[in-house]
Tab-separated table of C-alpha atoms in Angstrom:
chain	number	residue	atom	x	y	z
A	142	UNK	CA	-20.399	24.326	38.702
A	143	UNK	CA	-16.838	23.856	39.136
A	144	UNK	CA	-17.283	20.131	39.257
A	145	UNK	CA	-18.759	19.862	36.082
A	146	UNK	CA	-16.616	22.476	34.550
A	147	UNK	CA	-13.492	19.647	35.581
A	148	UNK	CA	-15.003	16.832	34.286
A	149	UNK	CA	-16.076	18.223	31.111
A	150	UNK	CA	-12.302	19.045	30.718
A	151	UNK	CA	-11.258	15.841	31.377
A	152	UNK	CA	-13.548	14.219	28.965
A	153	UNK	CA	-12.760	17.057	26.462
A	154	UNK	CA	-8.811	16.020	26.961
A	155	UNK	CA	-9.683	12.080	26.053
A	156	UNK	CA	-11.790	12.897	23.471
A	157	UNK	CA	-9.136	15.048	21.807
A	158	UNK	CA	-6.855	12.241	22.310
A	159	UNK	CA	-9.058	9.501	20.979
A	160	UNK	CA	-9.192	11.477	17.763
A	161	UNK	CA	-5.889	12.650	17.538
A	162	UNK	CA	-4.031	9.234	18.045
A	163	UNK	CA	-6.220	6.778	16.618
A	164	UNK	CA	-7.187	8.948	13.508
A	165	UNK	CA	-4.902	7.201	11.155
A	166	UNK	CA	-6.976	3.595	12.315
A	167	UNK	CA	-9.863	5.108	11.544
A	168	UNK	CA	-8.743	6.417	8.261
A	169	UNK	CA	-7.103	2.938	7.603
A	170	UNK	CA	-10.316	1.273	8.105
A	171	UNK	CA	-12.407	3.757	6.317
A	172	UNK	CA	-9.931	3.463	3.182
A	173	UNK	CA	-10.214	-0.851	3.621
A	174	UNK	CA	-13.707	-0.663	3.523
A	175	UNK	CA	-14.253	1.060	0.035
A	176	UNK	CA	-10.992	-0.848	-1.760
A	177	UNK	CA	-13.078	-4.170	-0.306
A	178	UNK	CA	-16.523	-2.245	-1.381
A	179	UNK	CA	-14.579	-1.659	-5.039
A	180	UNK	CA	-13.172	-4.924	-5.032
A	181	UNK	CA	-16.455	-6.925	-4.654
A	182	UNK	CA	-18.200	-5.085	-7.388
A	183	UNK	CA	-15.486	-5.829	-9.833
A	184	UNK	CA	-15.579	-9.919	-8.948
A	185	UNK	CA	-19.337	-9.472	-9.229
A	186	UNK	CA	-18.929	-8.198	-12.802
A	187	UNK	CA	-19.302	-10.913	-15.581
A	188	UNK	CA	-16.215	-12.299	-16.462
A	189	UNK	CA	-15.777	-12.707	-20.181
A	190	UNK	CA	-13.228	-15.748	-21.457
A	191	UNK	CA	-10.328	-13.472	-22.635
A	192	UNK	CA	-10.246	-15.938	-25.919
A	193	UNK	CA	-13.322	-13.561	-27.174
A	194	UNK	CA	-12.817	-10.058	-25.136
A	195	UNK	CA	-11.701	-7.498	-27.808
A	196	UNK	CA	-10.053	-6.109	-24.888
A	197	UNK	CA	-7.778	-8.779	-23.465
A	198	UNK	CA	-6.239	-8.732	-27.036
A	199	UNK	CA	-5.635	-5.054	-26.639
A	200	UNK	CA	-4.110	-5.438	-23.352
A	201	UNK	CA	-1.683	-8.382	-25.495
A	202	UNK	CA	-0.921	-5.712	-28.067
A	203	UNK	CA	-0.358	-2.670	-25.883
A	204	UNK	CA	2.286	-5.450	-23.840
A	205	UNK	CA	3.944	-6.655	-26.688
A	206	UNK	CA	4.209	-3.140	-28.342
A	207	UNK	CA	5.988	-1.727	-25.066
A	208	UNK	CA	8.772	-5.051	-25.677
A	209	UNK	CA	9.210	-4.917	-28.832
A	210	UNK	CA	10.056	-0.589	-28.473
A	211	UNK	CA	12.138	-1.224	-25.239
A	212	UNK	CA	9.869	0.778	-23.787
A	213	UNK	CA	11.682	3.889	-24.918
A	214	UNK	CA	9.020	6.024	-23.265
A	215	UNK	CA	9.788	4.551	-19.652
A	216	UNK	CA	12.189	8.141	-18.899
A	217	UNK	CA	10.023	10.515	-16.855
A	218	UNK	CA	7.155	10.879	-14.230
A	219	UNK	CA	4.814	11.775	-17.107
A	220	UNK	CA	4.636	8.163	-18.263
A	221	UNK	CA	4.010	6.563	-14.925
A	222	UNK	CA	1.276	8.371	-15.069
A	223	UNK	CA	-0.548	7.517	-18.208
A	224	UNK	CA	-2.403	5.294	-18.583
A	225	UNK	CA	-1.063	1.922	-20.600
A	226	UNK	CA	-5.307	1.144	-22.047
A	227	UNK	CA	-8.648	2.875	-21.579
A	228	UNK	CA	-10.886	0.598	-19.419
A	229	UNK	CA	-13.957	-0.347	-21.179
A	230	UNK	CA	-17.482	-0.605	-20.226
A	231	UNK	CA	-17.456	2.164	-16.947
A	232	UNK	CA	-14.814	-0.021	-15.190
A	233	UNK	CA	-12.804	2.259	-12.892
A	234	UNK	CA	-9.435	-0.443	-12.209
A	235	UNK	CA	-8.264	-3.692	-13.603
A	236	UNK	CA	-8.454	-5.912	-10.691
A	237	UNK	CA	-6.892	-6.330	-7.807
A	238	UNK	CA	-3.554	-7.076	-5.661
A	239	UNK	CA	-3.294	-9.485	-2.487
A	240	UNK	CA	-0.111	-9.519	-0.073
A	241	UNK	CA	-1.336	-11.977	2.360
A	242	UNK	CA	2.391	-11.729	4.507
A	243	UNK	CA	1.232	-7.431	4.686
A	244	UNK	CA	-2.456	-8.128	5.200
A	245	UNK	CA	-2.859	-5.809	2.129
A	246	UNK	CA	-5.539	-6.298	-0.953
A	247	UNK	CA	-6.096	-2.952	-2.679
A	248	UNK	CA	-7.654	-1.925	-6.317
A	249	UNK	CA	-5.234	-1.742	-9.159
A	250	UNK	CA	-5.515	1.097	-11.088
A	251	UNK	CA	-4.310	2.579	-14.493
A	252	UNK	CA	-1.144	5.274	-14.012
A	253	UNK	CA	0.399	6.465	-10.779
A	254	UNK	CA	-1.805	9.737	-11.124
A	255	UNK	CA	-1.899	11.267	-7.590
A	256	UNK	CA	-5.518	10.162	-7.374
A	257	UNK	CA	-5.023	6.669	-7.666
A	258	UNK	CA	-2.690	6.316	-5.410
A	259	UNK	CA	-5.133	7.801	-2.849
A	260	UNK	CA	-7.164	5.289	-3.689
A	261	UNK	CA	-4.899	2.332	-3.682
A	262	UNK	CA	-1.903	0.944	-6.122
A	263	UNK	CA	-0.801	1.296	-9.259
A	264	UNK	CA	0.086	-0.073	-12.423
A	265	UNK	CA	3.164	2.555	-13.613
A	266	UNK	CA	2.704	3.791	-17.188
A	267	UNK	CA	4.812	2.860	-19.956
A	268	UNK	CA	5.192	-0.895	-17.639
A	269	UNK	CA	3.368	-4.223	-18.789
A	270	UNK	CA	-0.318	-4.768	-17.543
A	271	UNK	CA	-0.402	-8.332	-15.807
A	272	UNK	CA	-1.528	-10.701	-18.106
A	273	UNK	CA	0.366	-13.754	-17.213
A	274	UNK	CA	2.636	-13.605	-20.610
A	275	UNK	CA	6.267	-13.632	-21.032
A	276	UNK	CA	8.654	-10.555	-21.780
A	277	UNK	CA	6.587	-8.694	-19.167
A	278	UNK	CA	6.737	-6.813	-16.324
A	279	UNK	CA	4.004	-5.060	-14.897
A	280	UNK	CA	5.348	-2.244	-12.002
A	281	UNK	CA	3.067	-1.780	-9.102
A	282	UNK	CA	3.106	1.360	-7.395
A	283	UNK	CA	1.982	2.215	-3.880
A	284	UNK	CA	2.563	4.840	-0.954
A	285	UNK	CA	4.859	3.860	2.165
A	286	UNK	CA	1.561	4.838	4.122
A	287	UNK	CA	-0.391	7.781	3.339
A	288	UNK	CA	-2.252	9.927	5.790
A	289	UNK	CA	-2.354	6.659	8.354
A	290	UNK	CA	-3.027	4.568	5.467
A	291	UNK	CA	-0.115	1.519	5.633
A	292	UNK	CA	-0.668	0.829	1.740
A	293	UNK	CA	2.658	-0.742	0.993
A	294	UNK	CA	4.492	0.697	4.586
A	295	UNK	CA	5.019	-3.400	5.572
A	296	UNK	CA	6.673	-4.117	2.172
A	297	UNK	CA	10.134	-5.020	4.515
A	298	UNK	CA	8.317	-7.954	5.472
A	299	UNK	CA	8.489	-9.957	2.497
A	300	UNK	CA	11.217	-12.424	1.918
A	301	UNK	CA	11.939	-14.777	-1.269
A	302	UNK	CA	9.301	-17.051	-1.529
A	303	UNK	CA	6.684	-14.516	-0.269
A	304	UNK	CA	3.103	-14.840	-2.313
A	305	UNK	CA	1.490	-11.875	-4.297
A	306	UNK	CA	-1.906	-12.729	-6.123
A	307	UNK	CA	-2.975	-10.460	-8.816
A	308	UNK	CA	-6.594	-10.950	-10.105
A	309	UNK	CA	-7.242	-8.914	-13.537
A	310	UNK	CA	-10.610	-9.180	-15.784
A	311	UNK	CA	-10.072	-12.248	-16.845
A	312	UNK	CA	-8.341	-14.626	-14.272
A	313	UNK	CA	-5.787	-14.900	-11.177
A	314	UNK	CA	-2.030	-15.043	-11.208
A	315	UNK	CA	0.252	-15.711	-9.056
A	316	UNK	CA	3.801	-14.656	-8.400
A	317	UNK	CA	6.346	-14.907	-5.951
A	318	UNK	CA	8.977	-12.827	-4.363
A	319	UNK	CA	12.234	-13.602	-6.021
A	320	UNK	CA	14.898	-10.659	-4.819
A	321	UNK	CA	15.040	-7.281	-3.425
A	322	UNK	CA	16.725	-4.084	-4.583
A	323	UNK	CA	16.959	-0.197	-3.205
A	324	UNK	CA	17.292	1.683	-6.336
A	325	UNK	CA	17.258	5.542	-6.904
A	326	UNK	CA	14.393	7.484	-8.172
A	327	UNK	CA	15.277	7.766	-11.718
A	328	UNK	CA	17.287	4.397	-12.171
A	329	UNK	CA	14.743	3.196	-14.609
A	330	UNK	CA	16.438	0.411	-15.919
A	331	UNK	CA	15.679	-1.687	-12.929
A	332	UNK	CA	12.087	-1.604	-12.886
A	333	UNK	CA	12.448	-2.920	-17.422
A	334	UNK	CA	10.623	-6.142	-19.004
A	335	UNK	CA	13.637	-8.835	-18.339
A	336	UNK	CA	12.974	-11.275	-21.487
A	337	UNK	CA	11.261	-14.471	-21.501
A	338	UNK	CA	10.444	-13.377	-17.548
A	339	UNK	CA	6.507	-13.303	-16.778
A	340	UNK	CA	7.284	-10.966	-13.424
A	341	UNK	CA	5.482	-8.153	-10.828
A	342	UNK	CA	7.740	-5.648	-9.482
A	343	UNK	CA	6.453	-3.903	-6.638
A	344	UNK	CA	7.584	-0.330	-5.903
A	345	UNK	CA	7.496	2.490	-3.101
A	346	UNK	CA	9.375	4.679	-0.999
A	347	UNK	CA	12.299	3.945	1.019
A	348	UNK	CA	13.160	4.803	3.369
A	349	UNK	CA	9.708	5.240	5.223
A	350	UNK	CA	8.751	9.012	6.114
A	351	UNK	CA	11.449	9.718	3.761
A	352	UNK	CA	9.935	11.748	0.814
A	353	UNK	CA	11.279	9.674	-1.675
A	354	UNK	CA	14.847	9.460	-1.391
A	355	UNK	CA	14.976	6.060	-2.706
A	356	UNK	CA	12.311	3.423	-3.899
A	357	UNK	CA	11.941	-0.279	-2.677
A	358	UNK	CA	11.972	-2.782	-5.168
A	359	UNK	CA	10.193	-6.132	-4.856
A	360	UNK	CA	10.680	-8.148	-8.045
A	361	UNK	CA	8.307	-11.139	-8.277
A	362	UNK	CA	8.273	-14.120	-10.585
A	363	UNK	CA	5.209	-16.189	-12.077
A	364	UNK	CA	4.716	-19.044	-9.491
A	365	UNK	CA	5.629	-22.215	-11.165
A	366	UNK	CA	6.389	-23.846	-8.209
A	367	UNK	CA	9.645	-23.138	-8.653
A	368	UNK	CA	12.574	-22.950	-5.409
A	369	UNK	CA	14.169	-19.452	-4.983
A	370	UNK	CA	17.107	-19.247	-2.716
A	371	UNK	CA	17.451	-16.030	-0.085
A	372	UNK	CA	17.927	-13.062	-0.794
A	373	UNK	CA	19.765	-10.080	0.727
A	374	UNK	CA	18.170	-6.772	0.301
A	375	UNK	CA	20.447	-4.901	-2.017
A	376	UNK	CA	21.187	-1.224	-2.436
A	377	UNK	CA	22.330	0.890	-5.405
A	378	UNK	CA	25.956	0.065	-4.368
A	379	UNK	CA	25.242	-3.357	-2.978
A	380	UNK	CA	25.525	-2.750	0.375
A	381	UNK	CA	23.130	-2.920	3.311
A	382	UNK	CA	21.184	-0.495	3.715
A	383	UNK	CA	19.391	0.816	6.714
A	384	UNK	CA	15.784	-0.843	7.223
A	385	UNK	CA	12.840	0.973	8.083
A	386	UNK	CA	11.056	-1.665	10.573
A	387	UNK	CA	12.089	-0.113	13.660
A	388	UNK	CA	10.749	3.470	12.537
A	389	UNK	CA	7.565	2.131	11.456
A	390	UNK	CA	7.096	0.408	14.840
A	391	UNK	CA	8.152	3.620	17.056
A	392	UNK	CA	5.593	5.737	15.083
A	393	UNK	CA	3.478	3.180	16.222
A	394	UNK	CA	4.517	3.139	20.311
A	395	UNK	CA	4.572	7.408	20.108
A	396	UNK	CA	0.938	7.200	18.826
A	397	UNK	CA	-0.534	5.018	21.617
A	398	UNK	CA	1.722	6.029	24.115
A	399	UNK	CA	0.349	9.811	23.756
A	400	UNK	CA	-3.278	8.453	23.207
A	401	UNK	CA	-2.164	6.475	26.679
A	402	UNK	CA	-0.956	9.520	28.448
A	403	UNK	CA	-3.869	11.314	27.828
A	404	UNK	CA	-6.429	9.430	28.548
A	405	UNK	CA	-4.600	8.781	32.310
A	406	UNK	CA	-4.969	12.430	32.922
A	407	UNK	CA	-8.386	12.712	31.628
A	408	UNK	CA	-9.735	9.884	33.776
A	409	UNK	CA	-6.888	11.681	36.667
A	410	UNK	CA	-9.165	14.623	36.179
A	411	UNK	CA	-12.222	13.023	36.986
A	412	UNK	CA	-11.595	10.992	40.220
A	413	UNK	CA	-9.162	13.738	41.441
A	414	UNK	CA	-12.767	16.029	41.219
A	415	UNK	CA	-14.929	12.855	42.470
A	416	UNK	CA	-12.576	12.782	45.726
A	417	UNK	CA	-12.753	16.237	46.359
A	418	UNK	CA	-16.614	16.110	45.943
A	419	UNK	CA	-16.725	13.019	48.416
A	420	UNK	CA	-14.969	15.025	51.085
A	421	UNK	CA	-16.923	18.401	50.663
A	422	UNK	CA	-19.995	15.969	51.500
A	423	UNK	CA	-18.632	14.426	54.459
A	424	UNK	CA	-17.628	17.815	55.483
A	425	UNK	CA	-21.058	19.311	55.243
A	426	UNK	CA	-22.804	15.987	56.998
């Protein structure tokens, strides 16, 4: 009885373990798998040439509107939120974003609601949706990981030069990392439409597991095959400022160290009984 009652504890300790350090893989995968499910279903939709969809020209007019009024309502959290155009037809986002140097590819969504970015980035309010025009900018917003989900958390590992591929209803773009900036919170004027620019700016926390002390900016130019020199990552005072990549990758060592540690005294638990119960036989024989 007291054998079993041991090795029931010791599996009882690795299961715990299991779940408790590789949790944030599984919800990782579990969130991949329905951005990839969402994904599919919007490149199996029928694409219509954006020449005769009533609704490319109202994503043209909502972009050049926005210019043209300096996008005065780009002030508070309210408009990142909104969204810039109601999706048509039952769609739920307006394509998709690939970072091939973070291994990410998530939906893109309408408005930085709290919901969407649950579900995976999104386009800010009040900022230009990506149409592949001039005098536009269209401000992607994602978490610096979000209950184990990485999201943008890897956004330190693009340079100048990087790729980003944005696919909207109609066709695919492609941009490319041009510089870097740490801005503050409410400095909105660094995330504005920079005339006769077609550009991307991606956007998130900074540092990570900070709660939003600063944001990380990742400004991105239409690829026209163009050469960008380096870049230094830039702060509000244009300084270096402290990077993040070591605290991602100790969150990292904790996790499977503990998941490690535990599962060693689990499996301890079990021979240490199995030895005792191999002596109590030869004992007895």
């Amino acid at each position: 009885m007291k054998r079993n009652l041991i090795n029931l504890l010791g599996i009882i300790l690795m299961g715990i373990g299991t779940f408790l350090f590789l949790s944030p893989d599984f919800s990782a995968y579990r969130q991949q798998k329905n951005a990839d499910q969402e994904i599919k279903a919007f490149q199996k939709e029928k694409k219509i040439p954006k020449e005769k969809d009533p609704f490319y020209q109202e994503a043209v007019q909502y972009d050049q509107k926005i210019y043209k009024e300096g996008q005065k309502d780009l002030k508070d959290v309210w408009s990142y939120r909104t969204s810039p155009i109601r999706l048509k037809d039952g769609r739920s986002n307006f394509g998709y974003i690939r970072i091939k140097k973070m291994h990410v590819k998530l939906p893109l969504y309408l408005g930085a609601t709290l919901e969407n970015m649950r579900k995976g980035a999104a386009i800010m309010g009040e900022t230009s949706l990506p149409l592949g025009t001039k005098n536009s900018n269209c401000v992607i917003a994602a978490h610096r990981g979000y209950q184990g989900i990485p999201y943008f958390r890897e956004i330190e590992k693009l340079k100048a030069g990087d790729k980003v591929t944005i696919q909207n209803p109609w066709e695919k773009l492609s941009y490319r990392v041009e510089k870097i900036k740490i801005i503050k919170p409410d400095d909105s004027d660094q995330i504005r439409i920079q005339k006769e620019k077609d550009m991307v700016t991606l956007l998130t926390c900074h540092p990570y597991r900070s709660h939003g002390k600063f944001r990380y900016v990742v400004y991105c130019i239409r690829d026209q095959g163009q050469k960008l020199p380096a870049q230094k990552i830039r702060t509000m005072n244009d300084t270096y400022f402290e990077s993040s990549k070591w605290d991602i990758q100790r969150e990292k060592i904790v996790r499977y160290a503990g998941l490690g540690i535990l599962l060693f005294f689990g499996m301890e638990l079990i021979r240490s009984d199995k030895r005792k119960g191999g002596k109590g036989y030869e004992k007895k024989g």
